[in-house]
């Protein structure tokens, strides 16, 4: 079957090829109306003809002509991770509003996979990329920069890399906020469970925890237990049993996955919060409000993080400077930090 071209649409609609090009390449405004210098009735007729004939835009050709593909890539560590799944929805919505299509892929915390994924999306002539950095993946980011592809780092910082956009949470404040909440409710033997990922967001949450414990003269009680994604299930049970044996009365859990893991283990062991262990979790989840005792947790502004990352990237694509944005966390109080008698 013969492929329908822009010339076929122009001939059938009795307009010029240039006019059809204007219509087919036009962005839509927030109300869904075409943003192009063509009479609305004529534009509507062109679109109807294109649909009836089965015309499909040749994005590769359009990209070669304009130098833009109007596509961006987003590469988090794990697209199924609750935080990144939530933020990806906001990224897609904002990108669509600004006239961009989004490719998503996961790095799985692997610099090798990050490199492979980046090569794949660069081959599609993307206009820019939003990346959650992985340990050891700095050279991958700089390679994209060397190819003059705008880059925005999301959620995680790499201090040695400049001239990229950065949209981050004040993670040190998040760690401090969680610890202050527990201390303020009367808990003193407060410990933390974290991952051995070596990423800035977790490192800064750990720093906030340590500084808060020091400020409250509780640094001798400060202890951070480390685990990996693969070993978390068995490690968390051991950590909780050891903590209870040593008289620990509260835990700060700096990710949703660790929060869910601890709640699961406590249920398995027949433990209650805050009776046996007070808890402060991280990120938003129905589990925090539906659990037998509601869970106090730190929330990240997903909408702002997603929208700011896209806005920053688009400004860079259009020739603007790279910008750094640091957003504030919030604390949602629940029964898991109920004040001690």
XYZ file of C-alpha atoms in Angstrom:
341
model
C 0.000 0.000 0.000
C 1.314 3.422 -0.968
C 2.393 5.574 1.966
C 0.317 8.750 2.263
C 2.540 11.829 2.109
C 2.093 15.442 3.088
C 1.669 16.231 -0.621
C -1.319 13.863 -0.811
C -2.952 15.682 2.105
C -2.271 19.089 0.520
C -3.726 17.987 -2.824
C -6.869 16.512 -1.244
C -7.425 19.537 1.046
C -6.666 21.944 -1.823
C -4.020 23.819 0.145
C -0.240 24.228 -0.071
C 2.260 21.724 1.282
C 3.627 24.501 3.516
C 0.228 25.075 5.093
C -0.211 21.346 5.802
C 3.249 21.330 7.362
C 2.281 24.232 9.648
C -0.808 22.353 10.809
C 0.808 18.937 11.285
C 3.794 20.342 13.187
C 1.842 22.775 15.354
C 1.807 22.446 19.120
C -1.440 22.657 21.049
C -2.114 25.218 23.762
C -3.477 24.371 27.230
C -7.028 24.338 25.804
C -6.076 21.844 23.097
C -6.212 24.394 20.268
C -3.581 24.368 17.528
C -0.959 27.079 17.931
C -0.205 27.939 14.307
C -0.802 30.853 11.874
C -3.559 29.066 9.956
C -7.279 29.829 9.842
C -8.946 27.456 12.379
C -11.509 26.206 9.838
C -8.773 25.470 7.295
C -6.652 23.743 9.947
C -9.633 21.610 10.946
C -10.197 20.610 7.302
C -6.530 19.650 6.903
C -6.628 17.488 10.022
C -9.831 15.763 8.871
C -8.300 15.008 5.461
C -5.098 13.723 7.068
C -7.091 11.405 9.328
C -9.315 10.157 6.486
C -6.321 9.406 4.256
C -4.382 7.797 7.091
C -1.476 10.242 7.010
C 1.218 9.741 9.645
C 3.931 12.276 10.393
C 7.465 11.214 9.538
C 9.067 12.250 12.812
C 12.563 11.282 11.666
C 12.350 13.524 8.620
C 10.844 16.378 10.640
C 13.643 16.028 13.152
C 16.312 16.208 10.447
C 14.743 19.347 8.970
C 14.283 21.211 12.242
C 17.125 19.805 14.332
C 14.519 18.988 17.001
C 12.592 15.810 17.659
C 10.378 17.208 20.415
C 11.194 14.126 22.452
C 12.982 13.829 25.787
C 14.155 10.802 27.737
C 13.738 10.093 31.440
C 16.028 7.491 33.032
C 15.320 6.744 36.723
C 16.870 3.830 38.591
C 13.633 1.820 38.491
C 10.468 2.967 36.760
C 8.409 0.661 39.034
C 9.789 2.311 42.178
C 6.862 4.086 43.848
C 8.632 7.461 43.977
C 9.726 7.413 40.341
C 6.417 5.968 39.133
C 4.639 8.891 40.794
C 7.026 11.513 39.503
C 7.038 10.063 35.975
C 3.315 10.736 35.668
C 3.936 14.423 36.469
C 6.853 14.549 34.035
C 4.767 13.090 31.224
C 1.889 15.509 31.844
C 4.145 18.581 31.906
C 6.111 17.428 28.844
C 2.893 16.920 26.885
C 1.736 20.400 27.890
C 4.986 21.823 26.500
C 4.776 19.811 23.275
C 7.199 16.980 24.056
C 6.899 13.201 23.960
C 8.749 11.222 26.658
C 10.755 7.995 26.448
C 11.156 6.158 29.780
C 13.758 3.546 30.710
C 15.335 2.213 33.932
C 19.039 2.081 34.799
C 18.590 -0.539 37.556
C 21.363 1.271 39.495
C 23.828 -0.021 36.881
C 26.234 2.381 35.117
C 26.548 -0.183 32.298
C 22.793 -0.288 31.718
C 22.575 3.510 32.039
C 25.169 3.745 29.260
C 23.260 1.305 27.036
C 19.938 3.054 27.583
C 21.422 6.488 26.942
C 22.997 5.297 23.685
C 19.611 3.954 22.600
C 17.700 7.160 23.271
C 20.432 9.351 21.785
C 20.087 7.318 18.571
C 16.493 8.616 18.409
C 17.781 12.205 18.345
C 16.194 13.177 21.664
C 16.364 16.854 22.563
C 17.342 16.334 26.211
C 17.425 13.841 29.067
C 16.398 13.731 32.730
C 18.550 11.288 34.718
C 18.569 9.959 38.263
C 22.347 9.380 38.553
C 23.776 6.009 39.591
C 27.028 5.396 41.417
C 29.834 5.076 38.874
C 27.759 6.568 36.062
C 29.327 10.033 35.956
C 31.108 9.326 32.656
C 27.779 8.476 31.026
C 26.347 11.864 31.970
C 29.410 13.736 30.735
C 29.235 11.814 27.445
C 25.744 13.170 26.842
C 27.003 16.659 27.700
C 29.902 16.272 25.275
C 27.321 15.543 22.560
C 25.617 18.854 23.487
C 22.519 17.098 24.801
C 20.990 19.076 27.708
C 20.890 17.041 30.937
C 18.888 17.507 34.134
C 19.765 15.510 37.249
C 16.649 14.533 39.208
C 16.486 13.602 42.913
C 20.214 12.799 43.125
C 23.138 15.176 42.797
C 26.637 14.697 41.416
C 28.651 17.579 42.854
C 31.553 17.075 40.440
C 29.333 17.697 37.392
C 28.376 21.248 36.518
C 26.565 22.807 33.556
C 23.622 20.454 34.032
C 20.221 21.267 35.437
C 19.495 19.915 38.905
C 16.123 19.411 40.596
C 16.599 18.041 44.087
C 14.995 17.617 47.492
C 16.591 19.143 50.586
C 17.455 15.646 51.789
C 19.525 16.764 54.760
C 16.507 18.693 56.028
C 14.362 15.582 55.489
C 16.675 13.525 57.720
C 16.755 16.238 60.345
C 12.962 16.670 60.221
C 12.314 12.947 60.779
C 14.745 12.777 63.708
C 13.443 15.955 65.338
C 9.915 14.528 65.192
C 10.970 11.423 67.099
C 13.024 13.327 69.673
C 10.184 15.777 70.192
C 7.846 12.888 70.997
C 10.143 11.562 73.703
C 12.210 8.943 71.868
C 15.936 8.799 72.520
C 17.349 5.531 71.169
C 16.705 6.335 67.530
C 18.421 4.362 64.760
C 18.236 4.375 60.963
C 18.209 1.755 58.210
C 19.639 2.732 54.821
C 20.873 1.256 51.532
C 24.497 0.895 50.444
C 23.880 2.741 47.169
C 26.288 5.628 47.633
C 23.786 8.109 46.169
C 23.523 11.708 47.327
C 19.876 11.597 48.444
C 20.445 8.812 50.964
C 23.814 10.169 52.086
C 22.274 13.569 52.841
C 19.331 12.022 54.723
C 21.894 10.162 56.819
C 23.763 13.418 57.430
C 20.549 15.121 58.571
C 19.862 12.262 60.979
C 23.376 12.381 62.443
C 23.342 16.161 62.841
C 19.952 16.103 64.570
C 21.100 13.401 66.972
C 24.210 15.482 67.729
C 22.177 18.662 68.239
C 20.013 16.833 70.790
C 23.057 15.389 72.605
C 22.061 11.887 71.487
C 24.963 11.144 69.167
C 26.103 8.186 71.304
C 22.788 6.546 70.415
C 23.145 7.214 66.668
C 23.527 4.123 64.513
C 22.864 3.471 60.822
C 22.268 -0.076 59.617
C 23.003 -0.788 55.949
C 21.474 -3.273 53.553
C 21.064 -3.795 49.800
C 17.946 -4.181 47.679
C 18.639 -7.879 47.289
C 19.298 -8.572 50.973
C 16.770 -6.192 52.563
C 14.137 -8.857 53.313
C 16.393 -10.939 55.548
C 18.544 -8.061 56.837
C 15.617 -5.986 58.110
C 14.312 -8.811 60.290
C 17.759 -9.302 61.825
C 18.210 -5.539 62.343
C 14.851 -5.167 64.091
C 15.430 -8.106 66.409
C 18.906 -6.816 67.292
C 17.603 -3.263 67.834
C 14.866 -4.439 70.199
C 17.362 -6.524 72.146
C 19.474 -3.383 72.657
C 16.540 -1.255 73.779
C 16.148 0.825 70.598
C 12.774 2.574 70.648
C 12.504 4.227 67.209
C 13.609 3.867 63.576
C 13.941 6.368 60.730
C 13.399 4.729 57.316
C 14.598 6.988 54.463
C 12.860 5.264 51.517
C 9.422 3.848 50.816
C 10.784 0.356 50.117
C 12.517 0.237 53.519
C 9.384 1.595 55.204
C 7.237 -1.130 53.636
C 9.823 -3.785 54.463
C 9.942 -2.800 58.135
C 6.144 -2.719 58.451
C 5.954 -6.167 56.864
C 8.570 -7.632 59.219
C 6.953 -6.058 62.276
C 3.621 -7.621 61.304
C 5.324 -10.992 60.839
C 6.959 -10.708 64.291
C 3.757 -9.554 65.970
C 5.197 -6.122 66.799
C 3.223 -2.884 67.026
C 4.115 0.721 66.342
C 4.743 2.818 68.381
C 4.366 0.380 71.295
C 7.373 -1.731 70.294
C 9.068 0.627 67.828
C 8.175 4.151 66.777
C 8.629 4.780 63.043
C 9.100 7.606 60.577
C 8.812 6.416 56.964
C 9.372 8.094 53.613
C 7.291 9.000 50.550
C 3.541 8.771 50.048
C 1.654 5.467 50.178
C -1.800 4.199 51.024
C -0.129 1.748 53.381
C 0.804 4.626 55.713
C -2.830 5.623 56.217
C -4.399 2.144 56.024
C -1.989 0.389 58.397
C -3.418 -0.526 61.815
C -1.567 2.511 63.187
C -1.093 5.371 60.737
C 2.560 5.976 59.932
C 4.343 9.322 60.256
C 6.261 9.933 57.042
C 8.276 12.471 55.078
C 6.766 13.467 51.733
C 8.482 14.837 48.656
C 6.681 17.356 46.418
C 6.291 14.997 43.445
C 4.347 17.449 41.306
C 6.939 20.196 41.744
C 9.878 17.835 41.255
C 8.387 16.457 38.031
C 7.281 19.775 36.589
C 10.453 21.657 37.525
C 12.649 18.985 35.942
C 10.780 19.268 32.630
C 10.654 23.065 32.715
C 14.383 23.241 33.460
C 15.204 20.847 30.626
C 13.015 22.646 28.073
C 14.617 25.989 28.948
C 18.032 24.423 28.342
C 16.865 22.918 25.040
C 15.772 26.400 23.980
C 19.182 27.851 24.826
C 18.732 28.874 28.464
C 21.172 28.362 31.315
C 21.273 25.265 33.504
C 19.579 25.905 36.855
C 19.579 24.192 40.232
C 16.361 23.898 42.245
C 16.184 22.492 45.783
C 12.681 21.811 47.102
C 11.580 21.398 50.709
C 10.176 18.166 52.206
C 7.135 18.025 54.486
C 6.195 15.769 57.381
C 2.809 14.062 57.679
C 2.141 13.099 61.296
C 0.648 9.716 62.134
C 0.189 7.409 65.099
C 3.577 5.705 64.698
C 5.284 8.569 66.548
C 2.662 9.003 69.259
C 4.156 10.747 72.286
C 5.565 8.511 74.976
C 4.197 8.687 78.508
